[in-house]
Short mmCIF file of C-alpha atoms in Angstrom, two decimals:
data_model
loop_
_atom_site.label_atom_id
_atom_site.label_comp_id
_atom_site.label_asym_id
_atom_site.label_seq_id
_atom_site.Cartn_x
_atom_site.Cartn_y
_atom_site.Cartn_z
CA UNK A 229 -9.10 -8.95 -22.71
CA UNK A 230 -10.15 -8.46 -26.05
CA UNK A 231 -7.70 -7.52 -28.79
CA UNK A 232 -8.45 -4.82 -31.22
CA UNK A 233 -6.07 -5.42 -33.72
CA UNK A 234 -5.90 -8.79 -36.19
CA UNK A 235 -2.52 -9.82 -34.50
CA UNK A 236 -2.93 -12.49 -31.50
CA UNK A 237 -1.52 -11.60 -28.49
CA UNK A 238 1.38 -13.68 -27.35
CA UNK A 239 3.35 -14.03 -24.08
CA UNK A 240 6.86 -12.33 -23.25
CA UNK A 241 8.44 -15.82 -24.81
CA UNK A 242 6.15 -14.97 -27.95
CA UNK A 243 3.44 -17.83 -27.65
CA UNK A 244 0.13 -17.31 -28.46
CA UNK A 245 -1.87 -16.35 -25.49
CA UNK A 246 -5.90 -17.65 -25.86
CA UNK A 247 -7.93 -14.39 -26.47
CA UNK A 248 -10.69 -13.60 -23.79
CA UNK A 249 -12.82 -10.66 -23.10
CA UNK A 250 -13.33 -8.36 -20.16
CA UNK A 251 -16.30 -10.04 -19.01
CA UNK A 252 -14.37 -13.16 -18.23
CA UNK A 253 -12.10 -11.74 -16.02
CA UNK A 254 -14.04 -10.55 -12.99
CA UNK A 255 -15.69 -14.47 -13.17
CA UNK A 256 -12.26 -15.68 -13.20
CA UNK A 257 -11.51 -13.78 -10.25
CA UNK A 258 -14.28 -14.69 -8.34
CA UNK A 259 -13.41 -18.53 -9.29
CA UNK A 260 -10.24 -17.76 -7.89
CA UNK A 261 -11.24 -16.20 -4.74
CA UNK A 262 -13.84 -19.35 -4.03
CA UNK A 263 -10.59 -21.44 -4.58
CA UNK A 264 -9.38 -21.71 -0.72
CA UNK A 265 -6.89 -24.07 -1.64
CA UNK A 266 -4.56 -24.06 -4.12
CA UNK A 267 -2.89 -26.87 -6.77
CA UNK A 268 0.34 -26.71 -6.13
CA UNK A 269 0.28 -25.69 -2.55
CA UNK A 270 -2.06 -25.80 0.18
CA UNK A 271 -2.84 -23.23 2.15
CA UNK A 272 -1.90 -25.13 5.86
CA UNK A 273 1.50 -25.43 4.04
CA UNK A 274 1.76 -21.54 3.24
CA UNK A 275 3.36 -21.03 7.14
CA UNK A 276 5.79 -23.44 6.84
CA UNK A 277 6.71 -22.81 3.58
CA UNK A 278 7.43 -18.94 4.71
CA UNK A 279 9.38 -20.67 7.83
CA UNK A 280 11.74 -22.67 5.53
CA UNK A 281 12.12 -19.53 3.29
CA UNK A 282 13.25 -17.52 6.62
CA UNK A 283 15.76 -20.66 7.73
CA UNK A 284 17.25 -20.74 3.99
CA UNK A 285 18.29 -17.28 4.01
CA UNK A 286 20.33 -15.07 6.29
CA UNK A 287 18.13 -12.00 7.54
CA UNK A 288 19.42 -9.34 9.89
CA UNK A 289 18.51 -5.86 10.59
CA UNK A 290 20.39 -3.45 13.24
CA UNK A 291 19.84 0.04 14.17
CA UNK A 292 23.17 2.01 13.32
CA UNK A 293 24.38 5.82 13.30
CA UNK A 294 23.81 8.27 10.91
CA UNK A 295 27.68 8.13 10.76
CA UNK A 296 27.30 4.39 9.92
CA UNK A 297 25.95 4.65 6.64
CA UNK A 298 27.65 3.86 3.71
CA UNK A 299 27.17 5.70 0.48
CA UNK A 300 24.63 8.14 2.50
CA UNK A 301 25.53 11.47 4.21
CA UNK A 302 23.43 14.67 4.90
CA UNK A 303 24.31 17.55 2.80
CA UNK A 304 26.01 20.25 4.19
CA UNK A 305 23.91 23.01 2.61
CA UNK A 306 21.00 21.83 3.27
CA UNK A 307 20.87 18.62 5.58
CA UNK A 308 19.19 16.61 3.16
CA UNK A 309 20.13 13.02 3.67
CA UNK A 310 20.97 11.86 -0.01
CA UNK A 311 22.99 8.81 -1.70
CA UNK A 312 26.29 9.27 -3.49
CA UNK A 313 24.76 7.99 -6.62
CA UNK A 314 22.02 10.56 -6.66
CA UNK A 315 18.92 8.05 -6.68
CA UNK A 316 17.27 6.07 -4.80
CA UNK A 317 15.69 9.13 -2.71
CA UNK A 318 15.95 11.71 -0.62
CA UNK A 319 15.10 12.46 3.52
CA UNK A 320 14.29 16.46 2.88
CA UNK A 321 11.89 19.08 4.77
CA UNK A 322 8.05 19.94 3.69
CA UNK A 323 6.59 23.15 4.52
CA UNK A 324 2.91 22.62 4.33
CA UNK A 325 -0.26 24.64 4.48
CA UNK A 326 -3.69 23.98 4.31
CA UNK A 327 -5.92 26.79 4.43
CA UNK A 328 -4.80 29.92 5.99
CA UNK A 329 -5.41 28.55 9.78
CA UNK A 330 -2.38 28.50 11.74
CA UNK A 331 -3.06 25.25 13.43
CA UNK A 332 -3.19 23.83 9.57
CA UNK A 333 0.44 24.57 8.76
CA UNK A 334 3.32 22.47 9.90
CA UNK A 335 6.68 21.23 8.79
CA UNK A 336 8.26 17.63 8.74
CA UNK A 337 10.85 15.43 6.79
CA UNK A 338 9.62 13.78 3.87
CA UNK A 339 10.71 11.31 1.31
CA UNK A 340 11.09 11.94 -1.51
CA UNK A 341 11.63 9.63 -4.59
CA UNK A 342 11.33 10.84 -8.14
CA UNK A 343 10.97 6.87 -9.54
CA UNK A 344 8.30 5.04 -9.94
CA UNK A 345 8.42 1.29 -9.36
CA UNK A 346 6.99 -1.83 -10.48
CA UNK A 347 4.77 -3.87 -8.82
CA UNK A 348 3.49 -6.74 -10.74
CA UNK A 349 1.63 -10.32 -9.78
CA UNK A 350 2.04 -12.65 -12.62
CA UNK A 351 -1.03 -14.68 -12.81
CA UNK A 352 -1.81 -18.09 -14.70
CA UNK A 353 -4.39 -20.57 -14.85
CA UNK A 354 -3.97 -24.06 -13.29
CA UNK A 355 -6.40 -26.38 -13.31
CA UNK A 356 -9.24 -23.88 -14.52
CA UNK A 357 -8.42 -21.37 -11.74
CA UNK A 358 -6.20 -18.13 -11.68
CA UNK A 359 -3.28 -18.70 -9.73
CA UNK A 360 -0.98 -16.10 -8.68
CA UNK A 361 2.77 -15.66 -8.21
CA UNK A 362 3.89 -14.54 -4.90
CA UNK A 363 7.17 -14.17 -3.43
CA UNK A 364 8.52 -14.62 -0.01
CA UNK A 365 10.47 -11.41 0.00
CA UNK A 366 12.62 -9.99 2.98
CA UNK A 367 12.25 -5.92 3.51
CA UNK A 368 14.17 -4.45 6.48
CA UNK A 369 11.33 -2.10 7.83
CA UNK A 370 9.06 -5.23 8.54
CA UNK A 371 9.21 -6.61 11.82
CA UNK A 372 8.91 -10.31 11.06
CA UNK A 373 11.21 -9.50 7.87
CA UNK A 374 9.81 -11.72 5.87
CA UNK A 375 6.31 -11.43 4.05
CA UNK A 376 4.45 -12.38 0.71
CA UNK A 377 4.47 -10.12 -1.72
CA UNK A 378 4.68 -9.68 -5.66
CA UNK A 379 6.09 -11.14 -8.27
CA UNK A 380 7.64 -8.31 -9.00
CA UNK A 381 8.25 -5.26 -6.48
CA UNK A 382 11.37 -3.45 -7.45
CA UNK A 383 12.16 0.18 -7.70
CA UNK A 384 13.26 1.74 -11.42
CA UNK A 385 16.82 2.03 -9.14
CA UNK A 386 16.68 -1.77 -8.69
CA UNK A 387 15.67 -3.18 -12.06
CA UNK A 388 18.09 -1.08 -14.22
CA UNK A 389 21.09 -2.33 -11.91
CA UNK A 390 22.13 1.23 -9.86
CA UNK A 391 22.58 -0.82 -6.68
CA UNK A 392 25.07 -3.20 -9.23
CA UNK A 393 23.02 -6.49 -7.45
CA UNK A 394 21.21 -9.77 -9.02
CA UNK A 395 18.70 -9.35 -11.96
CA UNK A 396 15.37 -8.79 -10.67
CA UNK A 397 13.62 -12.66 -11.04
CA UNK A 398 10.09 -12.25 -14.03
CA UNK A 399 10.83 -9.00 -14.51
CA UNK A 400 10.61 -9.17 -18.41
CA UNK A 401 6.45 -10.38 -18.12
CA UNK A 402 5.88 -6.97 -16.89
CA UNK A 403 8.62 -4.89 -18.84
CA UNK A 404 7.79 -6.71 -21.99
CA UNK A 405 4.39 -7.42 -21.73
CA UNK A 406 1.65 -7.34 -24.11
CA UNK A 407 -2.18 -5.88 -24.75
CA UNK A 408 -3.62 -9.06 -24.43
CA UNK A 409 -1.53 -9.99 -21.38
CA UNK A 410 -2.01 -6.97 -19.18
CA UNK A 411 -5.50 -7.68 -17.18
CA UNK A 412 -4.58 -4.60 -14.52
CA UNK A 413 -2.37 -2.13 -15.03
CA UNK A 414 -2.34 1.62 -12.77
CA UNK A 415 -0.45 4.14 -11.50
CA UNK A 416 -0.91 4.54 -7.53
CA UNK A 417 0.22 6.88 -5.04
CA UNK A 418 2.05 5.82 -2.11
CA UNK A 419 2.08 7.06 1.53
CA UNK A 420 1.26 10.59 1.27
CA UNK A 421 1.93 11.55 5.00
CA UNK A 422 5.92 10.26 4.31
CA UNK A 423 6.33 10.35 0.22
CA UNK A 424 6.23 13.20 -1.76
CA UNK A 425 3.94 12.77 -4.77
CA UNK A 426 5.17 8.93 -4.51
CA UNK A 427 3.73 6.48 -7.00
CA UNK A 428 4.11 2.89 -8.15
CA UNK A 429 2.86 1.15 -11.52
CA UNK A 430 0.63 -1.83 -10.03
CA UNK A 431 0.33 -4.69 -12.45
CA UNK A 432 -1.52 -7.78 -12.74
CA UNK A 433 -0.28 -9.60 -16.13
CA UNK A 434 -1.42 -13.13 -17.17
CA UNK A 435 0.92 -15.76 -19.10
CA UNK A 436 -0.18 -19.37 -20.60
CA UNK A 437 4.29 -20.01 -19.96
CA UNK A 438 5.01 -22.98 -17.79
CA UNK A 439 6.83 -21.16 -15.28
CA UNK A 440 8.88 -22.95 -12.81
CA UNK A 441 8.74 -21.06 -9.61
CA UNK A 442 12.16 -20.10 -7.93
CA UNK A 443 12.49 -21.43 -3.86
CA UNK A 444 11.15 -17.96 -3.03
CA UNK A 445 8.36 -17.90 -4.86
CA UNK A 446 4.70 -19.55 -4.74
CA UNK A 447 1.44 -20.27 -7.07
CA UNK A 448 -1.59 -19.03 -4.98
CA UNK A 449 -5.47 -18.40 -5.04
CA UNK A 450 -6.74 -15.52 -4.30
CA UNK A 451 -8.85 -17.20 -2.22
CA UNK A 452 -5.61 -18.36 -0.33
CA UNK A 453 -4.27 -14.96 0.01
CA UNK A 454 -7.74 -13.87 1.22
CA UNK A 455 -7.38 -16.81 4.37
CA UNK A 456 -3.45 -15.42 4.53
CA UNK A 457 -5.22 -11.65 5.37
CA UNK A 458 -6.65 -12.66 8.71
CA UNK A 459 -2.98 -13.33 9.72
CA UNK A 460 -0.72 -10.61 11.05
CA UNK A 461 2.01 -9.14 8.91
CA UNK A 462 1.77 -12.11 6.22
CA UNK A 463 0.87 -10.40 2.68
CA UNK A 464 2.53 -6.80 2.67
CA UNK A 465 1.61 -3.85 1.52
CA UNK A 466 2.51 -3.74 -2.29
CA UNK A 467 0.88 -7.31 -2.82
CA UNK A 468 -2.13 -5.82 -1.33
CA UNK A 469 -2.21 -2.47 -3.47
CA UNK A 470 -2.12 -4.68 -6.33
CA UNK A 471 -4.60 -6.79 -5.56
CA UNK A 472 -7.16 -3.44 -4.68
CA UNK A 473 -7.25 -2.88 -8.12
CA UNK A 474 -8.35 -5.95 -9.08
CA UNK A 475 -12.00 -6.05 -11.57
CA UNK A 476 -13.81 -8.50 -9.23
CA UNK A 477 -17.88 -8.88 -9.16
CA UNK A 478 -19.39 -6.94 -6.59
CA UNK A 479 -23.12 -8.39 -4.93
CA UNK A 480 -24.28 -4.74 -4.18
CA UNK A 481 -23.79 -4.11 -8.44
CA UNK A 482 -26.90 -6.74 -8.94
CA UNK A 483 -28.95 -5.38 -5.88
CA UNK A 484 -30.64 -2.19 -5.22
CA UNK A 485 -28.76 1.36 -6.50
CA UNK A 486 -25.95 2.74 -4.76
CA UNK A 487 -27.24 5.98 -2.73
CA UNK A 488 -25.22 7.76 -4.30
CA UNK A 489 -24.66 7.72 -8.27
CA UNK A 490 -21.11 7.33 -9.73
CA UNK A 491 -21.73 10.49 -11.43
CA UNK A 492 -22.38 12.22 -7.83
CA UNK A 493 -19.67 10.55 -5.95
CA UNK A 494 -16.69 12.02 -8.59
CA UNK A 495 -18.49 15.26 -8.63
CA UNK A 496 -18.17 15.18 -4.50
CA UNK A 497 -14.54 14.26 -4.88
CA UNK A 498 -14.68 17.04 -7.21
CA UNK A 499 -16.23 19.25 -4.98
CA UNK A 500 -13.76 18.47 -2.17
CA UNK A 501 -10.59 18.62 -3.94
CA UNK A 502 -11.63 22.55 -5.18
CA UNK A 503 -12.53 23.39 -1.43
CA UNK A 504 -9.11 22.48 0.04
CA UNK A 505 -6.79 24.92 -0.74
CA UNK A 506 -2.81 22.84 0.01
CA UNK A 507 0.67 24.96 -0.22
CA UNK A 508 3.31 22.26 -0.01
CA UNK A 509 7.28 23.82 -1.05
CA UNK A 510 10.27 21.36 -0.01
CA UNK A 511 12.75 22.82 2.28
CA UNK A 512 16.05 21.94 3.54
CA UNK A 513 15.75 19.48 5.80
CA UNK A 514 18.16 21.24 8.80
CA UNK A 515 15.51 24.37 8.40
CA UNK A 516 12.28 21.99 9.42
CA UNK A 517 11.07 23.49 12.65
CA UNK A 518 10.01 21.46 15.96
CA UNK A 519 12.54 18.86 14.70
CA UNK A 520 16.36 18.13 15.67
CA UNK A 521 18.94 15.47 14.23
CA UNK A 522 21.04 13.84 16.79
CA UNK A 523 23.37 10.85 15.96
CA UNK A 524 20.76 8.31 15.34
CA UNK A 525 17.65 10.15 14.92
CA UNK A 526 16.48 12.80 13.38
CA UNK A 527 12.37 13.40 14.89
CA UNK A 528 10.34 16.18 17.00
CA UNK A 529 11.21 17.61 20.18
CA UNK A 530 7.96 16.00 21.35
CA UNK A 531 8.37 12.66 20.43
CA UNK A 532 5.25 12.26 18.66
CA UNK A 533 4.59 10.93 14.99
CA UNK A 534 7.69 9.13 13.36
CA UNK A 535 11.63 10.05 13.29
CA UNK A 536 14.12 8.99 10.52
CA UNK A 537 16.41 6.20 11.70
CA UNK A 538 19.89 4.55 10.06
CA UNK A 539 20.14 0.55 9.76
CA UNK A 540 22.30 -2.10 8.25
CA UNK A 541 20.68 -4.67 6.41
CA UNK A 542 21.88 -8.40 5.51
CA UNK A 543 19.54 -10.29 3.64
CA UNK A 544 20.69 -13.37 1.98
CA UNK A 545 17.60 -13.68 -1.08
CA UNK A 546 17.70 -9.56 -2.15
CA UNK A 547 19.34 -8.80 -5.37
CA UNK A 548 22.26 -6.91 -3.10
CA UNK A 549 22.82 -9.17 -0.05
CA UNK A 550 24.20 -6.38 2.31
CA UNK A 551 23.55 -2.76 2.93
CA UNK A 552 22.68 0.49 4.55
CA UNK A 553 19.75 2.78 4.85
CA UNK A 554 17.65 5.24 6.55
CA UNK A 555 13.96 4.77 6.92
CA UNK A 556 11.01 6.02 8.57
CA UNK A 557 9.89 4.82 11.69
CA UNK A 558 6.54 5.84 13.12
CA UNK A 559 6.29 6.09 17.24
CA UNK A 560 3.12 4.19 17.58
CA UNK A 561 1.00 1.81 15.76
CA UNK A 562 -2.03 3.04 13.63
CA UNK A 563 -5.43 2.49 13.73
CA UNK A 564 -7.16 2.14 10.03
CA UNK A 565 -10.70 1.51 9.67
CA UNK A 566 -13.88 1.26 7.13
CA UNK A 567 -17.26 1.86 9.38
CA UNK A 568 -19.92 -0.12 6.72
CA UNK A 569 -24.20 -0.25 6.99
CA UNK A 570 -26.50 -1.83 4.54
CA UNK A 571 -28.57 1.42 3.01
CA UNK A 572 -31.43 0.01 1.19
CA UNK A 573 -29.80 -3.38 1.60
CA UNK A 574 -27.25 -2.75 0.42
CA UNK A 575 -23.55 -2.54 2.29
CA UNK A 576 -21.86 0.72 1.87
CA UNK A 577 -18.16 2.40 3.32
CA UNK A 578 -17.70 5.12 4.81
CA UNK A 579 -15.04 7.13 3.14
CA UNK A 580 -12.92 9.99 3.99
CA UNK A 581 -12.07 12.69 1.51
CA UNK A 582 -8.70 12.97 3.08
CA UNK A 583 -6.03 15.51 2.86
CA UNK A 584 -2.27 14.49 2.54
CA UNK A 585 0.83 16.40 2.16
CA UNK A 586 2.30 14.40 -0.33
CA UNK A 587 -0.24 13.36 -2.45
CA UNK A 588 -0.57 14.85 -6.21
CA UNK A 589 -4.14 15.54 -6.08
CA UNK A 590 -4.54 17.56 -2.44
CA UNK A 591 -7.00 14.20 -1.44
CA UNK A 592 -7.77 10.70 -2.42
CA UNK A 593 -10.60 8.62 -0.68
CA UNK A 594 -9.31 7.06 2.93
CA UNK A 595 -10.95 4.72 5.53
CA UNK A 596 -13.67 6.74 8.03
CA UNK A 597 -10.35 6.64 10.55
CA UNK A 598 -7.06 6.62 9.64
CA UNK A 599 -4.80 7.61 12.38
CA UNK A 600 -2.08 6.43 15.24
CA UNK A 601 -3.94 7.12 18.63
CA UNK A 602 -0.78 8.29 20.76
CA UNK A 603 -0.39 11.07 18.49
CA UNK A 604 -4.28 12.49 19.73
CA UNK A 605 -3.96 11.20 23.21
CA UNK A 606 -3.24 14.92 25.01
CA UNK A 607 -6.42 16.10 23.35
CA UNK A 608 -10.19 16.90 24.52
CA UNK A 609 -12.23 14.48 23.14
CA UNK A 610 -14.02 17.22 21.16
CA UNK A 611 -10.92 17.57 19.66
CA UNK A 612 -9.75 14.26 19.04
CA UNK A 613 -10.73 12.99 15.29
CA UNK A 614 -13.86 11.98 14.23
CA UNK A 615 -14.90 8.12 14.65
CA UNK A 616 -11.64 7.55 16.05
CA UNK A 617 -13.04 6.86 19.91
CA UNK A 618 -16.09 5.16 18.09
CA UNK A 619 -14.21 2.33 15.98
CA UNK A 620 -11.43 1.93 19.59
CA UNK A 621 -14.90 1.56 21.66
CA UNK A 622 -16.81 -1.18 19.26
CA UNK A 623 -18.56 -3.64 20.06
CA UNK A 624 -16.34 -6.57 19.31
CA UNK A 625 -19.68 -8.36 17.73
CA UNK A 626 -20.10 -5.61 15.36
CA UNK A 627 -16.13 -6.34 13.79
CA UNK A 628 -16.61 -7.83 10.53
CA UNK A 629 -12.24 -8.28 10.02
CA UNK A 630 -9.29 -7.27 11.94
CA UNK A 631 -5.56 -7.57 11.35
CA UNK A 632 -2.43 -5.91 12.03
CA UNK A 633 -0.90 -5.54 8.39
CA UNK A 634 2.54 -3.62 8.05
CA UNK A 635 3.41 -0.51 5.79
CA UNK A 636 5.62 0.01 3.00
CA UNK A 637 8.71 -2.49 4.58
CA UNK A 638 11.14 -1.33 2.05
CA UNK A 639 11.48 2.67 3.53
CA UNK A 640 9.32 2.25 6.84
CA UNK A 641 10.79 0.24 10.38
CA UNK A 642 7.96 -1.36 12.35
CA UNK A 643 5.04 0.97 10.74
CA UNK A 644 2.20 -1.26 11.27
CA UNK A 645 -1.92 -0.72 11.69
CA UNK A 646 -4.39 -2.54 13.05
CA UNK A 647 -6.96 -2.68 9.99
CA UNK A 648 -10.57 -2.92 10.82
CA UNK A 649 -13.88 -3.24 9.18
CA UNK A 650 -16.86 -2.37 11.63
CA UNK A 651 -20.89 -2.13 11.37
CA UNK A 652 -21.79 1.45 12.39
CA UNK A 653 -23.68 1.64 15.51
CA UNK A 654 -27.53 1.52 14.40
CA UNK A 655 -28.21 4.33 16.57
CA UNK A 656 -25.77 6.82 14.74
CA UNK A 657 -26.96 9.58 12.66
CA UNK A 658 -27.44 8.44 9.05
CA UNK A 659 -26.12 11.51 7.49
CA UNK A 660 -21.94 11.69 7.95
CA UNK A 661 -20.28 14.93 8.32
CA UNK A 662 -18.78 17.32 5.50
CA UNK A 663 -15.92 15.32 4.28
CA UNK A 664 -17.05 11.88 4.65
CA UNK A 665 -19.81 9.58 2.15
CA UNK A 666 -21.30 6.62 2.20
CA UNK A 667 -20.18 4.70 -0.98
CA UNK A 668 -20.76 0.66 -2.07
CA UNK A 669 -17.12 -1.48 -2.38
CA UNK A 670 -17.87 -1.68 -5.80
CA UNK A 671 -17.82 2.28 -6.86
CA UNK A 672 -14.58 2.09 -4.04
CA UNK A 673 -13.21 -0.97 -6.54
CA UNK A 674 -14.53 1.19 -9.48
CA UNK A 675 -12.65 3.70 -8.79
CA UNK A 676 -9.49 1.70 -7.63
CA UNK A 677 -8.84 0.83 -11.17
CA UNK A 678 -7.79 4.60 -11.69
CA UNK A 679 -5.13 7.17 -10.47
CA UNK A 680 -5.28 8.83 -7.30
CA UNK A 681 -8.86 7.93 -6.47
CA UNK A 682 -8.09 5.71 -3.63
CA UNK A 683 -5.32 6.01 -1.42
CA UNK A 684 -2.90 2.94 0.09
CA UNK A 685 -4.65 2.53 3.35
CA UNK A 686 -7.99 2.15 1.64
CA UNK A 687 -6.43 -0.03 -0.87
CA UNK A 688 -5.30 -2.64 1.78
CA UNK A 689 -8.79 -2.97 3.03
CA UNK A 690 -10.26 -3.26 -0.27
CA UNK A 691 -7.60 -5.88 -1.23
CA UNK A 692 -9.21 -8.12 1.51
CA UNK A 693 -13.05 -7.23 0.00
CA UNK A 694 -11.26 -8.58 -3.17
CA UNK A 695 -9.93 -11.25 -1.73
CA UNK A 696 -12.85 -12.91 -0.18
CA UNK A 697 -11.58 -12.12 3.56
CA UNK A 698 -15.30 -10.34 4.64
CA UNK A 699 -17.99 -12.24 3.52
CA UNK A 700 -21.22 -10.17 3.03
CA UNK A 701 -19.50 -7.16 1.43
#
């Protein structure tokens, strides 16, 4: 990055760090992402390495009672489900409306978390290509516990010591860092169905330090991480929200236009966001209606969507080695996908201008389908939502990628999706409904280097464009 003042940059132990400028970076990158092996660590030794990881520490999760918790109780004059300390977050109600039809309004528990957390890959070059640092890191919401993720992914809660654990490990390269270190650095929502007006700070920093990684942590490619995507539930969700907001090349930039200009595709998000009209007001969480807390659940009288769960957590490598929580658990797995077609030669997505309860901005730009089937299975078909019975009925020769990839492990139990990339069928009208546009990856990775463009979902599946993982776009 170039440095506008006469002062070199140094690193967070103050030596000088080699000045470059933004051109280099997305060349780097793409070095990187050619790089499908690494120099300190192959990547047939990656599964192994996360095996060992899981042996050397002790991991257990197990469902519990509301009663069960320790430091967390619901409120008597509200039902809120809150922490003795007062941080960490909240479980509270949403009353939403969107529009003035009655079938748009609803209420639900929500999340909600006033902090906004770090989440930061430390990169450095070894042997001429961009490594990055990535952690084996246990969350209780995963499944298989035990995924890569960043450097750094800690809540403001965890790195200024409220839970009274372990220092968080590199914390000062991203706390301390400087100008000419920082080669990403954005503010990014969350889940907006389950946070409320959530975000994170996602960081990539570069040092020229020798840094000796800890057992739990790992120099990669990002070529390696892009071979790590095609596996199920390996990289998590805040290593890949990061890595969507990398600057990498793009082949459609070099080609034939976009067929849409950047200056029409904001004024369409624009456009959108001024159409929707959203009423979102927090409520107490025993006045949400359709919902009911019993003594280990609190979810809808129909069973469909999520419910809000208690566990106890032991977890031998976290800053605090034993505790309680509640979390989110969704009743079915999701189904998130891009539909892409070359227009003009060129490969485009298919983007949804969707709308989400919890998001600051009313919308951010989804995947064409973003949704968990069992939820729309009582439906008409003409009622179902669009593309969904398209992208479940594909062609399995028209699938460019597909993996199961979990949620945010940290506040969600077992929420995973089945990620997809598919070619549109060639017989399908060109022209998409109102709501959705055809856009390249590289105004989607444009635009992921900015606030609440792009939300998480989206963000996974551009993570593995990034990455290398589907060649051809």
């Amino acid at each position: 990055m170039s440095v506008r003042t006469g002062r070199a940059a140094t690193t967070a132990a103050g030596t000088p760090l080699r000045r470059r400028t933004d051109a280099d970076l997305p060349t780097r990158l793409a070095r990187s992402a050619a790089a499908r092996d690494g120099a300190r660590l192959r990547t047939s030794e990656v599964s192994a390495w996360l095996a060992a990881r899981r042996r050397a520490h002790s991991f257990r999760v197990e469902r519990i009672p509301f009663a069960d918790l320790d430091g967390w109780s619901f409120e008597r004059s509200t039902g809120n489900l809150v922490h003795r300390s007062g941080r960490f977050f909240t479980v509270e109600g949403l009353r939403v409306a969107v529009g003035h039809d009655p079938l748009r309004q609803w209420q639900q528990p929500i999340i909600h978390q006033n902090e906004v957390g770090i989440l930061g890959i430390l990169a450095k070059e070894i042997d001429g290509v961009l490594h990055f640092l990535m952690q084996a890191k246990m969350e209780p919401g995963n499944r298989n516990l035990l995924q890569l993720s960043p450097t750094v992914q800690a809540t403001r809660s965890n790195y200024t010591g409220v839970h009274k654990g372990a220092n968080v490990r590199y914390l000062r390269y991203f706390t301390q860092a400087r100008p000419g270190q920082v080669l990403a650095d954005v503010l990014q929502s969350e889940h907006g169905s389950w946070f409320l007006r959530k975000a994170n700070r996602n960081m990539l920093v570069e040092t020229d330090e020798e840094v000796q990684p800890h057992d739990d942590f790992r120099w990669l490619t990002l070529g390696q991480i892009g071979e790590l995507l095609h596996a199920d539930n390996v990289v998590n969700m805040d290593a890949r929200t990061v890595l969507a907001g990398l600057p990498t090349p793009r082949s459609d930039d070099s080609r034939a236009p976009a067929l849409h200009t950047d200056l029409e595709l904001l004024s369409w998000i624009t456009a959108q966001r001024a159409r929707h009209e959203v009423r979102v007001e927090r409520m107490p969480l025993d006045e949400v209606r359709d919902w009911h807390r019993g003594p280990r659940a609190v979810e809808r009288e129909d069973g469909r969507y999520f419910r809000v769960v208690a566990v106890a957590v032991e977890a031998g490598s976290r800053e605090v080695t034993g505790w309680t929580q509640p979390l989110i658990e969704p009743t079915g797995r999701g189904v998130t996908a891009f539909l892409t077609r070359r227009i003009g030669g060129v490969p485009h997505l298919l983007v949804h201008a969707r709308v989400e309860a919890g998001l600051l901005d009313v919308l951010e730009l989804a995947p064409t389908v973003q949704y968990t089937p069992e939820n729309y299975a009582h439906l008409a078909a003409a009622d179902r939502p669009l593309f969904l019975d398209e992208i479940l009925a594909a062609d399995p020769r028209r699938t460019r990628y597909a993996a199961v990839h979990s949620e945010e492990g940290g506040r969600f139990l077992n929420a995973e999706s089945r990620y997809l990339i598919v070619e549109a069928d060639p017989d399908s009208p060109p022209d998409p409904p109102e709501g959705y546009l055809w856009i390249t990856p590289g105004q989607l990775g444009a635009l992921a280097g900015h606030a609440r463009y792009v939300n998480v979902q989206a963000r996974t599946l551009l993570a593995c464009l990034n990455a290398g993982a589907v060649p051809g776009l």
